[in-house]
Structures are given as structure tokens and as C-alpha cells.
Short mmCIF file of N, CA, C and O in Angstrom, two decimals:
data_model
loop_
_atom_site.label_atom_id
_atom_site.label_comp_id
_atom_site.label_asym_id
_atom_site.label_seq_id
_atom_site.Cartn_x
_atom_site.Cartn_y
_atom_site.Cartn_z
N UNK A 1 -93.91 75.10 131.65
CA UNK A 1 -93.64 75.26 130.23
C UNK A 1 -92.33 76.03 129.99
O UNK A 1 -91.68 75.85 128.99
N UNK A 2 -91.93 76.88 130.96
CA UNK A 2 -90.68 77.61 130.80
C UNK A 2 -89.47 76.70 130.73
O UNK A 2 -88.47 77.04 130.13
N UNK A 3 -89.59 75.54 131.35
CA UNK A 3 -88.45 74.64 131.38
C UNK A 3 -88.63 73.44 130.46
O UNK A 3 -87.92 72.46 130.55
N UNK A 4 -89.60 73.54 129.54
CA UNK A 4 -89.79 72.51 128.53
C UNK A 4 -88.56 72.50 127.61
O UNK A 4 -88.01 73.55 127.27
N UNK A 5 -88.13 71.32 127.23
CA UNK A 5 -86.94 71.20 126.40
C UNK A 5 -87.26 71.54 124.94
O UNK A 5 -88.32 71.20 124.44
N UNK A 6 -86.33 72.22 124.31
CA UNK A 6 -86.47 72.57 122.89
C UNK A 6 -85.26 72.05 122.13
O UNK A 6 -84.19 71.82 122.71
N UNK A 7 -85.42 71.85 120.85
CA UNK A 7 -84.36 71.29 120.00
C UNK A 7 -83.86 72.27 118.95
O UNK A 7 -82.85 72.01 118.30
N UNK A 8 -84.58 73.38 118.74
CA UNK A 8 -84.12 74.34 117.75
C UNK A 8 -84.67 75.72 118.03
O UNK A 8 -85.66 75.90 118.75
N UNK A 9 -84.00 76.70 117.44
CA UNK A 9 -84.44 78.09 117.49
C UNK A 9 -84.55 78.56 116.04
O UNK A 9 -83.69 78.23 115.21
N UNK A 10 -85.61 79.28 115.74
CA UNK A 10 -85.83 79.78 114.38
C UNK A 10 -85.77 81.30 114.41
O UNK A 10 -86.55 81.94 115.13
N UNK A 11 -84.85 81.86 113.65
CA UNK A 11 -84.72 83.30 113.54
C UNK A 11 -85.63 83.80 112.42
O UNK A 11 -85.68 83.21 111.34
N UNK A 12 -86.35 84.87 112.68
CA UNK A 12 -87.26 85.45 111.69
C UNK A 12 -86.62 86.74 111.17
O UNK A 12 -86.43 87.69 111.94
N UNK A 13 -86.25 86.73 109.91
CA UNK A 13 -85.54 87.85 109.30
C UNK A 13 -86.33 88.37 108.10
O UNK A 13 -86.87 87.58 107.32
N UNK A 14 -86.42 89.67 107.96
CA UNK A 14 -87.09 90.29 106.82
C UNK A 14 -86.03 90.96 105.97
O UNK A 14 -85.34 91.89 106.42
N UNK A 15 -85.86 90.46 104.74
CA UNK A 15 -84.87 91.04 103.84
C UNK A 15 -85.43 92.29 103.16
O UNK A 15 -86.64 92.45 103.03
N UNK A 16 -84.54 93.15 102.74
CA UNK A 16 -84.96 94.40 102.12
C UNK A 16 -85.71 94.18 100.80
O UNK A 16 -86.45 95.06 100.37
N UNK A 17 -85.54 93.02 100.17
CA UNK A 17 -86.29 92.74 98.94
C UNK A 17 -87.70 92.23 99.22
O UNK A 17 -88.45 91.93 98.31
N UNK A 18 -88.06 92.12 100.51
CA UNK A 18 -89.41 91.71 100.89
C UNK A 18 -89.52 90.25 101.28
O UNK A 18 -90.56 89.82 101.79
N UNK A 19 -88.48 89.45 101.05
CA UNK A 19 -88.51 88.04 101.44
C UNK A 19 -88.42 87.90 102.95
O UNK A 19 -87.73 88.67 103.63
N UNK A 20 -89.12 86.90 103.48
CA UNK A 20 -89.02 86.53 104.89
C UNK A 20 -88.18 85.27 104.97
O UNK A 20 -88.45 84.29 104.27
N UNK A 21 -87.15 85.29 105.81
CA UNK A 21 -86.27 84.14 105.98
C UNK A 21 -86.48 83.57 107.37
O UNK A 21 -86.45 84.29 108.37
N UNK A 22 -86.74 82.25 107.43
CA UNK A 22 -86.83 81.52 108.69
C UNK A 22 -85.60 80.64 108.77
O UNK A 22 -85.52 79.61 108.10
N UNK A 23 -84.63 81.04 109.56
CA UNK A 23 -83.34 80.35 109.67
C UNK A 23 -83.35 79.49 110.92
O UNK A 23 -83.36 79.99 112.03
N UNK A 24 -83.37 78.16 110.74
CA UNK A 24 -83.43 77.24 111.88
C UNK A 24 -82.04 76.79 112.30
O UNK A 24 -81.23 76.38 111.47
N UNK A 25 -81.77 76.88 113.58
CA UNK A 25 -80.49 76.47 114.16
C UNK A 25 -80.73 75.41 115.23
O UNK A 25 -81.70 75.52 115.99
N UNK A 26 -79.85 74.43 115.30
CA UNK A 26 -79.96 73.43 116.37
C UNK A 26 -79.72 74.10 117.72
O UNK A 26 -78.86 74.97 117.85
N UNK A 27 -80.50 73.68 118.71
CA UNK A 27 -80.35 74.21 120.06
C UNK A 27 -80.88 73.17 121.03
O UNK A 27 -82.00 72.69 120.88
N UNK A 28 -80.09 72.81 122.00
CA UNK A 28 -80.54 71.90 123.05
C UNK A 28 -80.59 72.65 124.37
O UNK A 28 -79.55 73.10 124.86
N UNK A 29 -81.76 72.82 124.91
CA UNK A 29 -81.94 73.52 126.17
C UNK A 29 -83.41 73.70 126.45
O UNK A 29 -84.26 73.10 125.80
N UNK A 30 -83.72 74.54 127.44
CA UNK A 30 -85.12 74.78 127.76
C UNK A 30 -85.57 76.13 127.19
O UNK A 30 -84.77 76.85 126.57
N UNK A 31 -86.83 76.47 127.39
CA UNK A 31 -87.38 77.69 126.80
C UNK A 31 -86.67 78.95 127.31
O UNK A 31 -86.43 79.88 126.54
N UNK A 32 -86.34 78.98 128.59
CA UNK A 32 -85.65 80.14 129.15
C UNK A 32 -84.28 80.29 128.51
O UNK A 32 -83.88 81.40 128.10
N UNK A 33 -83.55 79.20 128.38
CA UNK A 33 -82.22 79.23 127.76
C UNK A 33 -82.32 79.62 126.28
O UNK A 33 -81.46 80.33 125.76
N UNK A 34 -83.37 79.17 125.63
CA UNK A 34 -83.57 79.51 124.21
C UNK A 34 -83.76 81.01 124.04
O UNK A 34 -83.18 81.63 123.15
N UNK A 35 -84.56 81.62 124.90
CA UNK A 35 -84.76 83.06 124.85
C UNK A 35 -83.46 83.82 125.10
O UNK A 35 -83.18 84.82 124.43
N UNK A 36 -82.67 83.35 126.05
CA UNK A 36 -81.39 83.99 126.34
C UNK A 36 -80.44 83.87 125.15
O UNK A 36 -79.73 84.82 124.81
N UNK A 37 -80.44 82.69 124.50
CA UNK A 37 -79.58 82.49 123.33
C UNK A 37 -80.04 83.39 122.17
O UNK A 37 -79.22 83.96 121.45
N UNK A 38 -81.35 83.54 122.01
CA UNK A 38 -81.87 84.42 120.96
C UNK A 38 -81.41 85.85 121.20
O UNK A 38 -81.02 86.55 120.25
N UNK A 39 -81.43 86.31 122.44
CA UNK A 39 -80.95 87.66 122.75
C UNK A 39 -79.47 87.80 122.40
O UNK A 39 -79.05 88.83 121.86
N UNK A 40 -78.69 86.77 122.70
CA UNK A 40 -77.26 86.79 122.38
C UNK A 40 -77.06 86.88 120.86
O UNK A 40 -76.23 87.67 120.39
N UNK A 41 -77.80 86.09 120.11
CA UNK A 41 -77.70 86.13 118.65
C UNK A 41 -78.11 87.48 118.10
O UNK A 41 -77.47 88.01 117.18
N UNK A 42 -79.17 88.07 118.65
CA UNK A 42 -79.62 89.39 118.19
C UNK A 42 -78.52 90.43 118.37
O UNK A 42 -78.26 91.23 117.46
N UNK A 43 -77.84 90.39 119.51
CA UNK A 43 -76.75 91.33 119.77
C UNK A 43 -75.59 91.10 118.80
O UNK A 43 -74.99 92.05 118.27
N UNK A 44 -75.28 89.84 118.52
CA UNK A 44 -74.16 89.50 117.63
C UNK A 44 -74.45 89.83 116.16
O UNK A 44 -73.56 90.25 115.43
N UNK A 45 -75.70 89.64 115.74
CA UNK A 45 -76.04 89.73 114.32
C UNK A 45 -76.61 91.07 113.87
O UNK A 45 -76.73 91.32 112.67
N UNK A 46 -76.98 91.93 114.82
CA UNK A 46 -77.66 93.16 114.45
C UNK A 46 -77.06 94.39 115.13
O UNK A 46 -76.29 94.28 116.08
N UNK A 47 -77.46 95.54 114.63
CA UNK A 47 -77.23 96.79 115.34
C UNK A 47 -78.57 97.50 115.44
O UNK A 47 -79.41 97.41 114.53
N UNK A 48 -78.80 98.16 116.56
CA UNK A 48 -80.09 98.79 116.82
C UNK A 48 -80.08 100.25 116.38
O UNK A 48 -79.18 101.01 116.73
N UNK A 49 -81.09 100.64 115.62
CA UNK A 49 -81.27 102.02 115.20
C UNK A 49 -82.37 102.62 116.08
O UNK A 49 -83.55 102.29 115.93
N UNK A 50 -81.96 103.48 117.02
CA UNK A 50 -82.91 104.06 117.96
C UNK A 50 -83.93 104.96 117.28
O UNK A 50 -85.11 104.97 117.66
N UNK A 51 -83.50 105.70 116.28
CA UNK A 51 -84.42 106.61 115.59
C UNK A 51 -85.57 105.85 114.93
O UNK A 51 -86.72 106.27 114.99
N UNK A 52 -85.25 104.73 114.31
CA UNK A 52 -86.27 103.92 113.63
C UNK A 52 -86.81 102.79 114.49
O UNK A 52 -87.75 102.10 114.10
N UNK A 53 -86.19 102.58 115.67
CA UNK A 53 -86.61 101.54 116.61
C UNK A 53 -86.64 100.16 115.95
O UNK A 53 -87.65 99.45 115.97
N UNK A 54 -85.50 99.80 115.33
CA UNK A 54 -85.44 98.53 114.60
C UNK A 54 -84.01 97.96 114.67
O UNK A 54 -83.04 98.70 114.77
N UNK A 55 -83.93 96.65 114.61
CA UNK A 55 -82.64 95.96 114.59
C UNK A 55 -82.29 95.62 113.14
O UNK A 55 -82.94 94.78 112.52
N UNK A 56 -81.26 96.29 112.61
CA UNK A 56 -80.78 96.00 111.26
C UNK A 56 -79.71 94.92 111.33
O UNK A 56 -78.85 94.94 112.22
N UNK A 57 -79.73 93.99 110.38
CA UNK A 57 -78.69 92.97 110.30
C UNK A 57 -77.36 93.63 109.97
O UNK A 57 -77.31 94.54 109.14
N UNK A 58 -76.31 93.15 110.59
CA UNK A 58 -74.99 93.72 110.35
C UNK A 58 -74.49 93.48 108.93
O UNK A 58 -73.64 94.19 108.43
N UNK A 59 -75.06 92.47 108.24
CA UNK A 59 -74.67 92.23 106.85
C UNK A 59 -75.42 93.14 105.87
O UNK A 59 -75.28 93.02 104.66
N UNK A 60 -76.24 94.05 106.43
CA UNK A 60 -76.99 95.05 105.64
C UNK A 60 -77.97 94.44 104.64
O UNK A 60 -78.28 95.06 103.62
N UNK A 61 -78.49 93.24 104.94
CA UNK A 61 -79.43 92.60 104.02
C UNK A 61 -80.88 92.69 104.47
O UNK A 61 -81.77 92.33 103.73
N UNK A 62 -81.11 93.14 105.73
CA UNK A 62 -82.48 93.19 106.20
C UNK A 62 -82.57 93.50 107.68
O UNK A 62 -81.66 94.11 108.26
N UNK A 63 -83.67 93.06 108.29
CA UNK A 63 -83.94 93.34 109.69
C UNK A 63 -84.29 92.07 110.46
O UNK A 63 -84.78 91.09 109.90
N UNK A 64 -84.04 92.13 111.75
CA UNK A 64 -84.39 91.06 112.69
C UNK A 64 -85.84 91.29 113.12
O UNK A 64 -86.19 92.36 113.62
N UNK A 65 -86.69 90.29 112.93
CA UNK A 65 -88.09 90.42 113.30
C UNK A 65 -88.45 89.64 114.56
O UNK A 65 -89.47 89.91 115.18
N UNK A 66 -87.62 88.68 114.92
CA UNK A 66 -87.89 87.90 116.13
C UNK A 66 -87.37 86.48 116.00
O UNK A 66 -86.51 86.18 115.18
N UNK A 67 -87.93 85.61 116.83
CA UNK A 67 -87.51 84.22 116.87
C UNK A 67 -88.62 83.38 117.50
O UNK A 67 -89.54 83.92 118.12
N UNK A 68 -88.52 82.07 117.34
CA UNK A 68 -89.34 81.16 118.14
C UNK A 68 -88.55 79.89 118.37
O UNK A 68 -87.63 79.56 117.62
N UNK A 69 -88.91 79.19 119.43
CA UNK A 69 -88.23 77.96 119.82
C UNK A 69 -89.14 76.77 119.51
O UNK A 69 -90.36 76.88 119.61
N UNK A 70 -88.53 75.66 119.09
CA UNK A 70 -89.30 74.47 118.71
C UNK A 70 -88.81 73.24 119.46
O UNK A 70 -87.66 73.17 119.85
N UNK A 71 -89.70 72.27 119.59
CA UNK A 71 -89.33 71.03 120.28
C UNK A 71 -88.81 69.96 119.32
O UNK A 71 -88.63 68.81 119.69
N UNK A 72 -88.57 70.36 118.07
CA UNK A 72 -87.96 69.45 117.10
C UNK A 72 -87.02 70.25 116.20
O UNK A 72 -86.99 71.47 116.25
N UNK A 73 -86.25 69.53 115.40
CA UNK A 73 -85.33 70.18 114.46
C UNK A 73 -85.58 69.62 113.08
O UNK A 73 -85.46 68.42 112.85
N UNK A 74 -85.97 70.48 112.16
CA UNK A 74 -86.22 70.06 110.79
C UNK A 74 -85.06 70.45 109.89
O UNK A 74 -84.90 69.89 108.81
N UNK A 75 -84.30 71.42 110.31
CA UNK A 75 -83.09 71.81 109.58
C UNK A 75 -83.32 72.78 108.47
O UNK A 75 -84.38 72.85 107.86
N UNK A 76 -82.30 73.59 108.25
CA UNK A 76 -82.28 74.43 107.08
C UNK A 76 -82.90 75.80 107.22
O UNK A 76 -83.21 76.27 108.30
N UNK A 77 -83.10 76.39 106.06
CA UNK A 77 -83.63 77.75 105.96
C UNK A 77 -84.82 77.74 105.04
O UNK A 77 -84.80 77.10 103.99
N UNK A 78 -85.87 78.43 105.44
CA UNK A 78 -87.05 78.59 104.60
C UNK A 78 -87.12 80.04 104.17
O UNK A 78 -86.98 80.94 104.99
N UNK A 79 -87.34 80.25 102.89
CA UNK A 79 -87.49 81.62 102.39
C UNK A 79 -88.91 81.77 101.82
O UNK A 79 -89.33 81.00 100.95
N UNK A 80 -89.63 82.71 102.37
CA UNK A 80 -90.97 83.03 101.87
C UNK A 80 -90.82 84.22 100.93
O UNK A 80 -90.51 85.32 101.35
N UNK A 81 -90.96 83.95 99.65
CA UNK A 81 -90.76 84.99 98.65
C UNK A 81 -91.88 86.01 98.70
O UNK A 81 -93.04 85.68 98.91
N UNK A 82 -91.50 87.25 98.49
CA UNK A 82 -92.48 88.33 98.43
C UNK A 82 -93.37 88.09 97.22
O UNK A 82 -92.90 87.79 96.13
N UNK A 83 -94.68 88.19 97.44
CA UNK A 83 -95.61 88.04 96.31
C UNK A 83 -95.74 89.38 95.62
O UNK A 83 -95.67 90.44 96.25
N UNK A 84 -95.95 89.33 94.33
CA UNK A 84 -96.05 90.58 93.57
C UNK A 84 -97.46 90.87 93.18
O UNK A 84 -98.30 90.12 93.09
#
């Protein structure tokens, strides 16, 4: 399963307004490569706050919550609005 091919990576971001953003990017590779690419993106897009133990987005809009890899590509960004 580690070398199963994937077609996209989905970044899970939590915005400070409470919205959850699922940002899907095209990716052709296997699961191991997908994890390595996710680590690269995390380093590029965030800075780590050791005191709070969290990765803040460099654009100051929220935090990095994780990622997952998929075997298909649906495209785009999904925003889950905070319920009130």
C-alpha cells in the first residue's frame, strides 16, 4: 500500500474564522512520495511555533492541520463553513 499510486494531495487548513479548507492539488506519485511532498509543502507554507506546538500559515490566515493523499483528482478547494 505504501507504493500505491495517488493522483492528488489534499491539504487540511483551519482558518482563524473557524472555516476548514480542503485544498486539493494534483500529484502523480506513490504514497511515500506524497507524504514527502506534503512535508515539503508544510515547510514552504508554514512556520512552526514551538511554544504553542502548531504550524501557522505564513499568510497569517490560519493553521496547517494535516493532509491526505487520494487515488483520484476532483479538483479545487472545499470550504467547510463554521456553523454558528
